[in-house]
Coordinates of C-alpha atoms (C1' of nucleotides) in Angstrom, one line a residue:
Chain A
X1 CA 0.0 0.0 0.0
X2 CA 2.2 2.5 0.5
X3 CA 3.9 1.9 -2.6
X4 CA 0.9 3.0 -4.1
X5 CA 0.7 6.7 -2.9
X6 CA 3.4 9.4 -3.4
X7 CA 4.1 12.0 -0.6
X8 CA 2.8 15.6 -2.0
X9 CA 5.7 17.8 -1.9
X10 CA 4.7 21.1 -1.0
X11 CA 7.5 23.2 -2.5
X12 CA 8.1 26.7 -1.2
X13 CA 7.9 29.8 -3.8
X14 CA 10.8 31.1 -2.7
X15 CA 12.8 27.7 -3.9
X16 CA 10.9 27.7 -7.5
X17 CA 12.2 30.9 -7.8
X18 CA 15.7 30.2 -7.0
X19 CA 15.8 27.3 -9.2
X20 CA 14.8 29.1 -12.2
X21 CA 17.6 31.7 -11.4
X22 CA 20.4 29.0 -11.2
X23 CA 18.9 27.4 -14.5
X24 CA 19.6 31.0 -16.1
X25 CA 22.5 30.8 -15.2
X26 CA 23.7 26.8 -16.0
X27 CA 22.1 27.8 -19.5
X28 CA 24.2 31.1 -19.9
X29 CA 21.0 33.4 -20.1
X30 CA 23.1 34.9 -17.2
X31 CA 26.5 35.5 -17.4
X32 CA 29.0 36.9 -14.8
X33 CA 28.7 40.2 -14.1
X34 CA 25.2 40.5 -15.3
X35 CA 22.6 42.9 -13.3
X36 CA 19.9 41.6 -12.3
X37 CA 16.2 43.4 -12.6
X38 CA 15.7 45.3 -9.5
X39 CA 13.7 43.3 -7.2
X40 CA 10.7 45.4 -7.5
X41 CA 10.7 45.0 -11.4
X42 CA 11.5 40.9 -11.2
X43 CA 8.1 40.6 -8.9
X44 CA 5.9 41.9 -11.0
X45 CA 7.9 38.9 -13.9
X46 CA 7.9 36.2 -11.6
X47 CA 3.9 37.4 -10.2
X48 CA 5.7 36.6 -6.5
X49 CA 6.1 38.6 -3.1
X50 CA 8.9 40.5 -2.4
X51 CA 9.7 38.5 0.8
X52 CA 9.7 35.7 -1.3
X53 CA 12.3 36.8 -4.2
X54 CA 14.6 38.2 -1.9
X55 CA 14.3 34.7 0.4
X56 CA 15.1 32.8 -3.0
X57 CA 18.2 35.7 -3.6
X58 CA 18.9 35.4 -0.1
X59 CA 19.8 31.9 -0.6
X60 CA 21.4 32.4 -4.2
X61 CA 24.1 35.0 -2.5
X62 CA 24.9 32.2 0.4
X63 CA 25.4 29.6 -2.2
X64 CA 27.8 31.7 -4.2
X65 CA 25.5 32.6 -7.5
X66 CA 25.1 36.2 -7.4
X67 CA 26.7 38.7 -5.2
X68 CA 23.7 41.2 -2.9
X69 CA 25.1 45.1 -3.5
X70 CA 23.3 47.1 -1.1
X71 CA 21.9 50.1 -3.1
X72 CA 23.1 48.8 -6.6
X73 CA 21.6 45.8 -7.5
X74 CA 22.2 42.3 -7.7
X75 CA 24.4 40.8 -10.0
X76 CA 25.6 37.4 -11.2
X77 CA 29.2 36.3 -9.3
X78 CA 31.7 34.1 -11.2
X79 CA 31.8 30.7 -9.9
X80 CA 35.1 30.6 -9.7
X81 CA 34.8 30.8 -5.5
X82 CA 34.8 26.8 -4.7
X83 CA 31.7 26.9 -2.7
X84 CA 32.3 25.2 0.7
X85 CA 29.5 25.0 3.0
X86 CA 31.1 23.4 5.6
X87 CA 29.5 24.2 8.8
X88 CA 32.2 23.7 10.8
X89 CA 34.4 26.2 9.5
X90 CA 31.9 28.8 10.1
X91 CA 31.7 27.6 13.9
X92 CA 35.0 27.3 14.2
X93 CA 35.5 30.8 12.8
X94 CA 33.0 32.1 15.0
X95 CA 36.3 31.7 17.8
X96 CA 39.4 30.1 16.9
X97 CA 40.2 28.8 20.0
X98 CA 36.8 26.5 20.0
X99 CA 39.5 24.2 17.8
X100 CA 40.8 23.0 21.1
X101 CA 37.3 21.4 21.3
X102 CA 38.3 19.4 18.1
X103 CA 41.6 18.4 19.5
X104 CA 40.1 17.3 22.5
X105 CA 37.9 15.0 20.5
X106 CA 41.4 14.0 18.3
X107 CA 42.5 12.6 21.7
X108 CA 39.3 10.5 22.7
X109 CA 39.9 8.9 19.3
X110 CA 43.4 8.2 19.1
X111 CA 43.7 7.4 22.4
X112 CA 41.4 4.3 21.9
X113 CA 43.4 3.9 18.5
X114 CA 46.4 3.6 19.8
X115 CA 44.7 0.8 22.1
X116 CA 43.2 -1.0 19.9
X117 CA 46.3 -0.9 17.3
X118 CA 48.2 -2.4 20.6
X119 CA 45.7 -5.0 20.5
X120 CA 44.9 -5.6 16.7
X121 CA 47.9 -4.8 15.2
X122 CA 49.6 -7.3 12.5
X123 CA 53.5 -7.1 11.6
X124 CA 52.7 -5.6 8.8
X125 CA 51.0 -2.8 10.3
X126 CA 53.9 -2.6 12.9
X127 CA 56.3 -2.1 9.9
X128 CA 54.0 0.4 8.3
X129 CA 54.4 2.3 11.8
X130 CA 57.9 2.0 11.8
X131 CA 58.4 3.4 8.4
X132 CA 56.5 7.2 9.6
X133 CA 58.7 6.8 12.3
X134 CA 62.1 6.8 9.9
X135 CA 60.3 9.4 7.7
X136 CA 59.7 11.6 10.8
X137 CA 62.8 12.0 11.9
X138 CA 64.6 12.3 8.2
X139 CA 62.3 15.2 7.4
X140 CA 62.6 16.8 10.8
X141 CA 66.1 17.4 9.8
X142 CA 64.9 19.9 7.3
X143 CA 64.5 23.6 8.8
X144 CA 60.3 23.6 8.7
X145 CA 57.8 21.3 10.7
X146 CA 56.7 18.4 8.2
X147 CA 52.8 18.3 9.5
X148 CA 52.3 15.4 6.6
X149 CA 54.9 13.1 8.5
X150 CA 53.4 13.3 11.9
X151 CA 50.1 12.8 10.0
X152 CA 51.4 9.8 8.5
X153 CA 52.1 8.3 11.6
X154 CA 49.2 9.0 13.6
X155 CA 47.4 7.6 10.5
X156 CA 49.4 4.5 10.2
X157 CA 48.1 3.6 13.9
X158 CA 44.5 4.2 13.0
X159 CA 45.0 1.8 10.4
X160 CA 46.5 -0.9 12.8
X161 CA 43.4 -0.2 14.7
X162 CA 41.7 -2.2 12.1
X163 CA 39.0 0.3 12.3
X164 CA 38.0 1.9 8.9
X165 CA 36.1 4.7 10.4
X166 CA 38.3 5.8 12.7
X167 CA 40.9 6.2 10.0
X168 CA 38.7 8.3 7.7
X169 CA 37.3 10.6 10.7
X170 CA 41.1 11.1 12.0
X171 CA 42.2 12.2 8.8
X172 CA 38.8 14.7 8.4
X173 CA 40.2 16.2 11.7
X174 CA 43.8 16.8 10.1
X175 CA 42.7 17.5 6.8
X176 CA 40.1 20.3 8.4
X177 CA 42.8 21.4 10.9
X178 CA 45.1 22.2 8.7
X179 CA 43.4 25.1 7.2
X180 CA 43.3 26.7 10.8
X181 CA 46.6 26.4 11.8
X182 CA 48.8 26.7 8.4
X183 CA 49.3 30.2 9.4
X184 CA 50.4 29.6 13.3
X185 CA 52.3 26.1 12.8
X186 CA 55.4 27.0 11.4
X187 CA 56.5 28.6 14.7
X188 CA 56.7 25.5 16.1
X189 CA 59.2 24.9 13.6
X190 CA 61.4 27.8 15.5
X191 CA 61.7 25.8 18.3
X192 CA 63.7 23.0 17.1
X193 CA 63.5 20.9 20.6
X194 CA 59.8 20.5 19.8
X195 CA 61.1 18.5 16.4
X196 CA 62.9 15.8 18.4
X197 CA 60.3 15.5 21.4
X198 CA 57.7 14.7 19.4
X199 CA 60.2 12.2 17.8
X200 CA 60.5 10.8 20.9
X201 CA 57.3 10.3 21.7
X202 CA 56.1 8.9 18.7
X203 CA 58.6 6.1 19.5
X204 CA 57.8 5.6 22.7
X205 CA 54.5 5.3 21.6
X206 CA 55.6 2.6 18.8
X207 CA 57.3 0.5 21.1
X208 CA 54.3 0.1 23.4
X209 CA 51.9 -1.0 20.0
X210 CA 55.2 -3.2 19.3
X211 CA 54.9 -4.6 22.7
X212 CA 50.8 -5.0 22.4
X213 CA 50.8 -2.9 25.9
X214 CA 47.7 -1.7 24.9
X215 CA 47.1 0.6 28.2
X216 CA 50.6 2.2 27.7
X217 CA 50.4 2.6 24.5
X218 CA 47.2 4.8 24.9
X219 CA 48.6 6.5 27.8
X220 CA 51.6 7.3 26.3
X221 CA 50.0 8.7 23.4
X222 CA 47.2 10.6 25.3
X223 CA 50.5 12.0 27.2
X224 CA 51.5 12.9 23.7
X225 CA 48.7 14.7 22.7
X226 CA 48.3 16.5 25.7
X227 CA 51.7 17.8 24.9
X228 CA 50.9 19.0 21.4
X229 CA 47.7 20.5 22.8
X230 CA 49.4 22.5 25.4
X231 CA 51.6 24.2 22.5
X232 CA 48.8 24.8 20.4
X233 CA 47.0 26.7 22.9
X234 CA 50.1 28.4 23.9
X235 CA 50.3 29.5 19.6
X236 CA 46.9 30.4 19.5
X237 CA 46.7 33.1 22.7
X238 CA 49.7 34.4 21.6
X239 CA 48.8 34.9 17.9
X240 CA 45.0 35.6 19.5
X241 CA 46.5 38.5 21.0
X242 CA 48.1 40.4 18.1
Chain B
X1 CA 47.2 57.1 2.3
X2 CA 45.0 53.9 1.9
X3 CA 45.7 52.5 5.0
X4 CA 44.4 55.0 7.1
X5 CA 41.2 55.0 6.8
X6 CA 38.5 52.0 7.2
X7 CA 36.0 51.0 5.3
X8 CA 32.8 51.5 7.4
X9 CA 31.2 48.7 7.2
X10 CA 27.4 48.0 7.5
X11 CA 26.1 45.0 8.8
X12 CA 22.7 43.8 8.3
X13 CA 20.4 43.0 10.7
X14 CA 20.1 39.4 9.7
X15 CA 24.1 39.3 9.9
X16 CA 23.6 40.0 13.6
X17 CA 21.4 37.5 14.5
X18 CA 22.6 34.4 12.7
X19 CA 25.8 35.7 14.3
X20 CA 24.3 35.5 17.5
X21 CA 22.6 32.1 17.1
X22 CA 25.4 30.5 15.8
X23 CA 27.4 31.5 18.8
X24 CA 24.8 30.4 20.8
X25 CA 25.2 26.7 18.8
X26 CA 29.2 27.0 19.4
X27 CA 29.1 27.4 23.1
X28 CA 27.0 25.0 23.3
X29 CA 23.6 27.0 24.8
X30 CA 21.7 24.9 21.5
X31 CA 22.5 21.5 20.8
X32 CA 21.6 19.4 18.0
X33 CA 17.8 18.6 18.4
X34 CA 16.9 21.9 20.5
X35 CA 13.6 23.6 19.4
X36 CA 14.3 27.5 18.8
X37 CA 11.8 29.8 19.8
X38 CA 8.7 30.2 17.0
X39 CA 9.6 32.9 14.5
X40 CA 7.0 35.8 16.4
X41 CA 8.4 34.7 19.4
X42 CA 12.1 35.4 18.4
X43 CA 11.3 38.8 17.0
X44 CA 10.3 40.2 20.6
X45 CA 13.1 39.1 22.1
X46 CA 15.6 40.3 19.4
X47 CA 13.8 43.1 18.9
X48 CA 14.0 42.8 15.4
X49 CA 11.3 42.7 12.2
X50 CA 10.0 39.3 11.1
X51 CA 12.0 39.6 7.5
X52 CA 15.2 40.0 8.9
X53 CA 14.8 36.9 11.9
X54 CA 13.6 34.9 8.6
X55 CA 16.5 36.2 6.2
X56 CA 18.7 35.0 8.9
X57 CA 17.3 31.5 10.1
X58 CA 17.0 31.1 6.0
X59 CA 20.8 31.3 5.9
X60 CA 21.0 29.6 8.4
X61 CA 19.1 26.5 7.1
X62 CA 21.1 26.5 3.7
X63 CA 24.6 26.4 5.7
X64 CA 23.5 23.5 7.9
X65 CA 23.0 24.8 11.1
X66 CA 19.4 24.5 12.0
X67 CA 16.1 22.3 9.9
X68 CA 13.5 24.6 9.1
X69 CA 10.0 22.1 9.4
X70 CA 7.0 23.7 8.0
X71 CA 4.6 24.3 10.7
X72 CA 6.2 22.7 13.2
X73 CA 9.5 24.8 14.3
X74 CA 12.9 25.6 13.5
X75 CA 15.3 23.1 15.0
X76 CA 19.1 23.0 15.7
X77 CA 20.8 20.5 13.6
X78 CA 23.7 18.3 14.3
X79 CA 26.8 19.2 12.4
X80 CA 28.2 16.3 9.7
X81 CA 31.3 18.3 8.7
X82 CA 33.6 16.2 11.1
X83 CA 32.1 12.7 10.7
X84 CA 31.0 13.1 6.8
X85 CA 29.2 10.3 7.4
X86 CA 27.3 10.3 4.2
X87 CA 29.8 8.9 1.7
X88 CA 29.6 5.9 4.5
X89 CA 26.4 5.3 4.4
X90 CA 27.1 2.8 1.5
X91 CA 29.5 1.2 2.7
X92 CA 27.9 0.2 5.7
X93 CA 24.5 -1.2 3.8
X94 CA 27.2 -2.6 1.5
X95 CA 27.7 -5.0 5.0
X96 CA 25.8 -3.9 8.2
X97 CA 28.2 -5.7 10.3
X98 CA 30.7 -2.6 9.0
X99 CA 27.7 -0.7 11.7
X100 CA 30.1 -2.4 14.7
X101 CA 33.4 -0.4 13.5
X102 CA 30.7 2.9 14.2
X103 CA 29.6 1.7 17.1
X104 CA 33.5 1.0 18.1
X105 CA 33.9 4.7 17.6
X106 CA 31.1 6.0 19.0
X107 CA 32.3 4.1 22.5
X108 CA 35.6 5.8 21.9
X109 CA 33.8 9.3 22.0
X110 CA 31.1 8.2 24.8
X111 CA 33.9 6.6 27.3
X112 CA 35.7 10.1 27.0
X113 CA 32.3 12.3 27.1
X114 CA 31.5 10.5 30.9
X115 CA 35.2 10.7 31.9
X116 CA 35.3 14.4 31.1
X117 CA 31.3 14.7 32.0
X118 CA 32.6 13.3 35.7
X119 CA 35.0 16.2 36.0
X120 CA 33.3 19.3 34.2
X121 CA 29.6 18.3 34.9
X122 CA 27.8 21.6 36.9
X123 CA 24.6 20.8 39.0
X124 CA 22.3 21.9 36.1
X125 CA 24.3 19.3 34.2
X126 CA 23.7 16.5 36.7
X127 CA 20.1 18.0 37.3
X128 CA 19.0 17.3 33.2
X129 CA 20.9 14.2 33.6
X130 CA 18.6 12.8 36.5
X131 CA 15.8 13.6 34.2
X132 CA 16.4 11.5 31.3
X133 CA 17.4 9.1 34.0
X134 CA 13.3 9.3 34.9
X135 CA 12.0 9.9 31.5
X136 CA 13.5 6.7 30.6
X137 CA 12.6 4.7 33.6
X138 CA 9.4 6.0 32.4
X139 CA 9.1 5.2 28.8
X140 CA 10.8 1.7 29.3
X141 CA 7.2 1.0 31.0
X142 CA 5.3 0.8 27.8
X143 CA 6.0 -2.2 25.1
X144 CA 8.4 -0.6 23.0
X145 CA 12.0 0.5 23.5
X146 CA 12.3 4.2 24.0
X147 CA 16.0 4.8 21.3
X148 CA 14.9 8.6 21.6
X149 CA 15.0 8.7 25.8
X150 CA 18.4 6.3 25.5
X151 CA 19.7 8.9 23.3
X152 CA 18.8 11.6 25.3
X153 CA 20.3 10.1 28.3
X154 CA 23.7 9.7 26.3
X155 CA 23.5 13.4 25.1
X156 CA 22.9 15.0 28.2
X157 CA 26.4 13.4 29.7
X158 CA 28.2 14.8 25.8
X159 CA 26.6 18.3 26.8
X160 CA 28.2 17.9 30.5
X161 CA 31.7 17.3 29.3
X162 CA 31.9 20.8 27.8
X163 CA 32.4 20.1 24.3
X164 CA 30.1 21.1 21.7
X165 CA 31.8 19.0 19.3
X166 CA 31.2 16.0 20.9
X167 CA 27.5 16.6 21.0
X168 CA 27.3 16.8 17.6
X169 CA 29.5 13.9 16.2
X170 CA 27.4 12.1 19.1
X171 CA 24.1 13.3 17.9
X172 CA 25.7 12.1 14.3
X173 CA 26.1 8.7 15.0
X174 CA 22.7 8.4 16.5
X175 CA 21.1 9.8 13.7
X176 CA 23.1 8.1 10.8
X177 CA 22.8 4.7 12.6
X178 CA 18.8 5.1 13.4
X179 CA 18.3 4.7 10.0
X180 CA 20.0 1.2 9.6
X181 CA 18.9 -0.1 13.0
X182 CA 15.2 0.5 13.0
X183 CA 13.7 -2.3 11.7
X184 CA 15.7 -4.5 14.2
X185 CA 15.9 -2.7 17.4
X186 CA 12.1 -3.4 18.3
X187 CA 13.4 -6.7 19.0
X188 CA 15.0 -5.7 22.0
X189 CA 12.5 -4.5 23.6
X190 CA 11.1 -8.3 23.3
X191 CA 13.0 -9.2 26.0
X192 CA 11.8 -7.2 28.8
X193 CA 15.4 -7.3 31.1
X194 CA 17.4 -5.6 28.6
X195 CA 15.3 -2.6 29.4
X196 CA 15.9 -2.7 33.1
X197 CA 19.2 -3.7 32.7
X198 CA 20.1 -0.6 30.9
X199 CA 18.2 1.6 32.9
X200 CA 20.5 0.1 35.6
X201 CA 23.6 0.8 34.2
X202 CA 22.8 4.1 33.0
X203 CA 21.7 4.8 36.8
X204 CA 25.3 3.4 37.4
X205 CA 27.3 5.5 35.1
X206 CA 25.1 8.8 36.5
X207 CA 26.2 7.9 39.8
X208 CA 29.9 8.0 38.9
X209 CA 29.7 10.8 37.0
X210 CA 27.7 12.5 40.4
X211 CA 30.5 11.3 42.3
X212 CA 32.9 13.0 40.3
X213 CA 34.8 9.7 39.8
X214 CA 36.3 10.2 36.6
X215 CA 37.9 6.9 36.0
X216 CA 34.8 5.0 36.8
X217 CA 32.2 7.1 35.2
X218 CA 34.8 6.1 31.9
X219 CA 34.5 2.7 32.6
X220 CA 31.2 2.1 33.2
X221 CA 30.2 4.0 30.4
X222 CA 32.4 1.9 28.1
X223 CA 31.1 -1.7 29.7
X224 CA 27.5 -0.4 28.8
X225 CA 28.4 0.2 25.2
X226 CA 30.4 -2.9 25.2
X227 CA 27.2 -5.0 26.7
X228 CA 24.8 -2.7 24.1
X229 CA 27.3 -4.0 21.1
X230 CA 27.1 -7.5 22.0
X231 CA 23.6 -7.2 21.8
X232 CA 23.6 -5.4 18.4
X233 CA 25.7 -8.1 17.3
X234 CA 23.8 -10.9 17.7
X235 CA 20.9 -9.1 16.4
X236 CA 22.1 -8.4 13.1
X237 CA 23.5 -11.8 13.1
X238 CA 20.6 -13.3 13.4
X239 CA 18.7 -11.0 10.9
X240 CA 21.7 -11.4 8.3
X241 CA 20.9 -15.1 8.2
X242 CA 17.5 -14.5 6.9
Chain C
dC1 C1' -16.1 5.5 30.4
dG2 C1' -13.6 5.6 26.0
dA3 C1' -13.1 6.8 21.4
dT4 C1' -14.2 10.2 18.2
dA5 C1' -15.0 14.9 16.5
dC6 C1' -14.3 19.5 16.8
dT7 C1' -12.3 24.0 17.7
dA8 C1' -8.9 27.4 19.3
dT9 C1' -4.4 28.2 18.7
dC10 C1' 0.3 27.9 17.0
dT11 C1' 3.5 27.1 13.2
dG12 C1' 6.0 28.6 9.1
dG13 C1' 5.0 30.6 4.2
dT14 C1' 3.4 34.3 1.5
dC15 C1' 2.0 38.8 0.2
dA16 C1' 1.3 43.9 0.4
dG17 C1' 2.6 48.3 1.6
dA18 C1' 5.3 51.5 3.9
dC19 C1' 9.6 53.9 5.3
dC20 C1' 14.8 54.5 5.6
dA21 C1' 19.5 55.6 4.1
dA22 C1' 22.7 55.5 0.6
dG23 C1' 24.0 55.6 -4.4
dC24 C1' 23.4 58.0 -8.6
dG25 C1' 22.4 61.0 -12.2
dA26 C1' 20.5 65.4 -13.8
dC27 C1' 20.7 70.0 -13.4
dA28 C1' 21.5 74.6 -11.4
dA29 C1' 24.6 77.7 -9.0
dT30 C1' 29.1 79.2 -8.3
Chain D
dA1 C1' 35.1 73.0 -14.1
dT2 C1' 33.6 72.4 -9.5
dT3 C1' 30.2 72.2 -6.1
dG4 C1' 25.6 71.7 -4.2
dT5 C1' 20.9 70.2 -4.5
dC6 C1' 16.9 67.5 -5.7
dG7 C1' 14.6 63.4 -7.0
dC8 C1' 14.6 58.7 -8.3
dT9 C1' 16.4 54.0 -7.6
dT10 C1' 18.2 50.3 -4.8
dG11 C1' 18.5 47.0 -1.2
dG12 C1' 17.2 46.7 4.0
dT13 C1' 13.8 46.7 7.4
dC14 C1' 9.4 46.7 9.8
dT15 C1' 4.4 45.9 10.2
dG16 C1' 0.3 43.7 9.6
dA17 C1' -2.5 40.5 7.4
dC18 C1' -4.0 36.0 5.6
dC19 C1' -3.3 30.9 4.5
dA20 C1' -2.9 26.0 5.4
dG21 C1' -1.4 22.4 8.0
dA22 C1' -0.2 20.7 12.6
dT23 C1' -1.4 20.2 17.5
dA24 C1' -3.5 19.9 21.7
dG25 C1' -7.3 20.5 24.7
dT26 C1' -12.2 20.2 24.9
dA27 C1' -16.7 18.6 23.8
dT28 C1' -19.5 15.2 22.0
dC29 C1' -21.3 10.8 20.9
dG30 C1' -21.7 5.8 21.3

DNA sequence: CGATACTATCTGGTCAGACCAAGCGACAAT
DNA sequence: ATTGTCGCTTGGTCTGACCAGATAGTATCG
């Protein structure tokens, strides 16, 4: 039976509207830079309300398709602007140091993956490990902070977790992070100690996995992320403060 | 010359208040689920014309932060950007048994959000705890398991542990994994003890938290997700046969 | 007494009309 | 040629009104 009947989709003005807009403009009867009728005039086309248009341009500006200019008019935005909705950013934005919040969820995580790779992992995982390690500490010879060898490694453990998900929401976390704290990370770079405790602890963390102590192992690299954490903040108030 | 002076910026009304709910979202004052105020109910408070309120929970709704439902309310929505859990949703009907790898995660997050709910929780915190506490002592009366009071019960301990985030990505996981679970979680409510046996634990894992006894709060909460999972296991086991 | 039916009210969606301040162009005064 | 003024246009905002569906409390009927 209720194959039979169809939900009726009660679709609002307002997103009719903006369809028919973006359709101008996937066909090309809009082109970047265009001007748009003035709202007043396009009413009386489209036989709508104003609150409705300027809900449908409302939502056309936040998307990225036309550009709002207070007093001038609308017009038609190149979409050249990757549009990225991600909410997250915007929180995030909202205050910078909210990203300790993510961190703080990085360590629930890798703390159990760390665990679990103690538990789960195989020898070939264990090599993997051991391979970020050597990478690490080649790379942190160079003068600047290689971010996509510590990823590596922290990465290679999720894996040994034998835990798909965790993998792909650790690497979310960098990937997002990354963006934040391009600007602030290279200090850590100045400090050149930092380089070679963090090479340290990664290996002390290896060895525990190696030894399948899987309550050291996430101590140790809780312990480690604590650490990191307690720069980061250190890098953000200071930078915060400018 | 050009350096001097600043542009003088004018910022909309709407600006302002999706702004000022959004904030509200980050520091946690609206989690994922909440109800906002109706729409003529907002504008008193804010002080602000209906157009502008609706311009602003309009862009709101197209960035991701809150669910507009016809006649029914604006509600806070949970933020995916962390989890993307979508791309995974095929995955895990590609083989539900992937669903335990989520679940493995989601007691990752939930053994940290009562460790840190232990040592962060205020009094209010505690006090809404209590109450899901009854509403699901309540609810587990009548035939059918009560997910939504569960869940509720879970969140309130994310929201005491001080991190938005958590909430969310917590509020994430329920959501995506409703959707695979529903047509075999009524079974558990077949067997009347799993209900009282949950209630029990979850009366246990309050008490710890109360107690401000970090470690144990942890633990409990992770031998109740373990105990859950071994449930959910031999469910879909037994529904993967047919 | 219990189930059904109704009604008052609340919700978001839409429309219409009004006013504001700033941009802009035409035109006059200097 | 520069400056000042006036009027029109533009998007931004507010108010008030109505609609239709959802909801909950009340009244009615069996």
């Amino acid at each position: 039976m209720s194959t039979v009947f169809e939900e009726i989709k009660v679709e609002k003005v307002s997103d009719k509207i903006s369809e028919q807009i973006v359709k101008l403009i996937v066909d090309g009867k809009l082109n970047p830079g265009d001007k748009l009728p003035g709202e007043r005039q396009l009413i009386d086309v489209l036989g709508v309300g104003r609150s409705s248009l300027r809900e449908a341009l409302n939502r056309l500006e936040t998307l990225g398709y036309i550009e709002i200019r207070k007093r001038k008019g609308n017009y038609v935005k190149s979409i050249d602007a990757t549009l990225q909705l991600d909410p997250l950013k915007g929180l995030i934005q909202a205050d910078l140091r909210k990203i300790v919040q993510l961190y703080e969820l990085r360590r629930d995580l890798e703390q159990a993956s760390a665990y679990n790779a103690a538990l789960k992992r195989t020898t070939e995982d264990l090599k993997r490990i051991k391979e970020t390690l050597i990478a690490f500490r080649r790379q942190s010879g160079a003068a600047r902070f290689s971010w996509s060898a510590d990823q590596d490694f922290h990465l290679a453990i999720a894996q040994a977790s034998q835990n798909f998900l965790r993998v792909h929401v650790i690497s979310n976390i960098f990937e997002f992070s990354e963006e934040f704290l391009a600007p602030v990370i290279e200090e850590v770079a100045n400090q050149r100690d930092n380089q070679s405790i963090i090479a340290q602890q990664h290996e002390a963390i290896y060895q525990a996995i190696a030894d399948q102590n899987a309550e050291l192992a996430g101590k140790r690299m809780d312990e480690h992320l604590c650490w990191t954490n307690e720069r980061l903040i250190e890098l953000i108030d200071k930078n915060q403060g400018i």
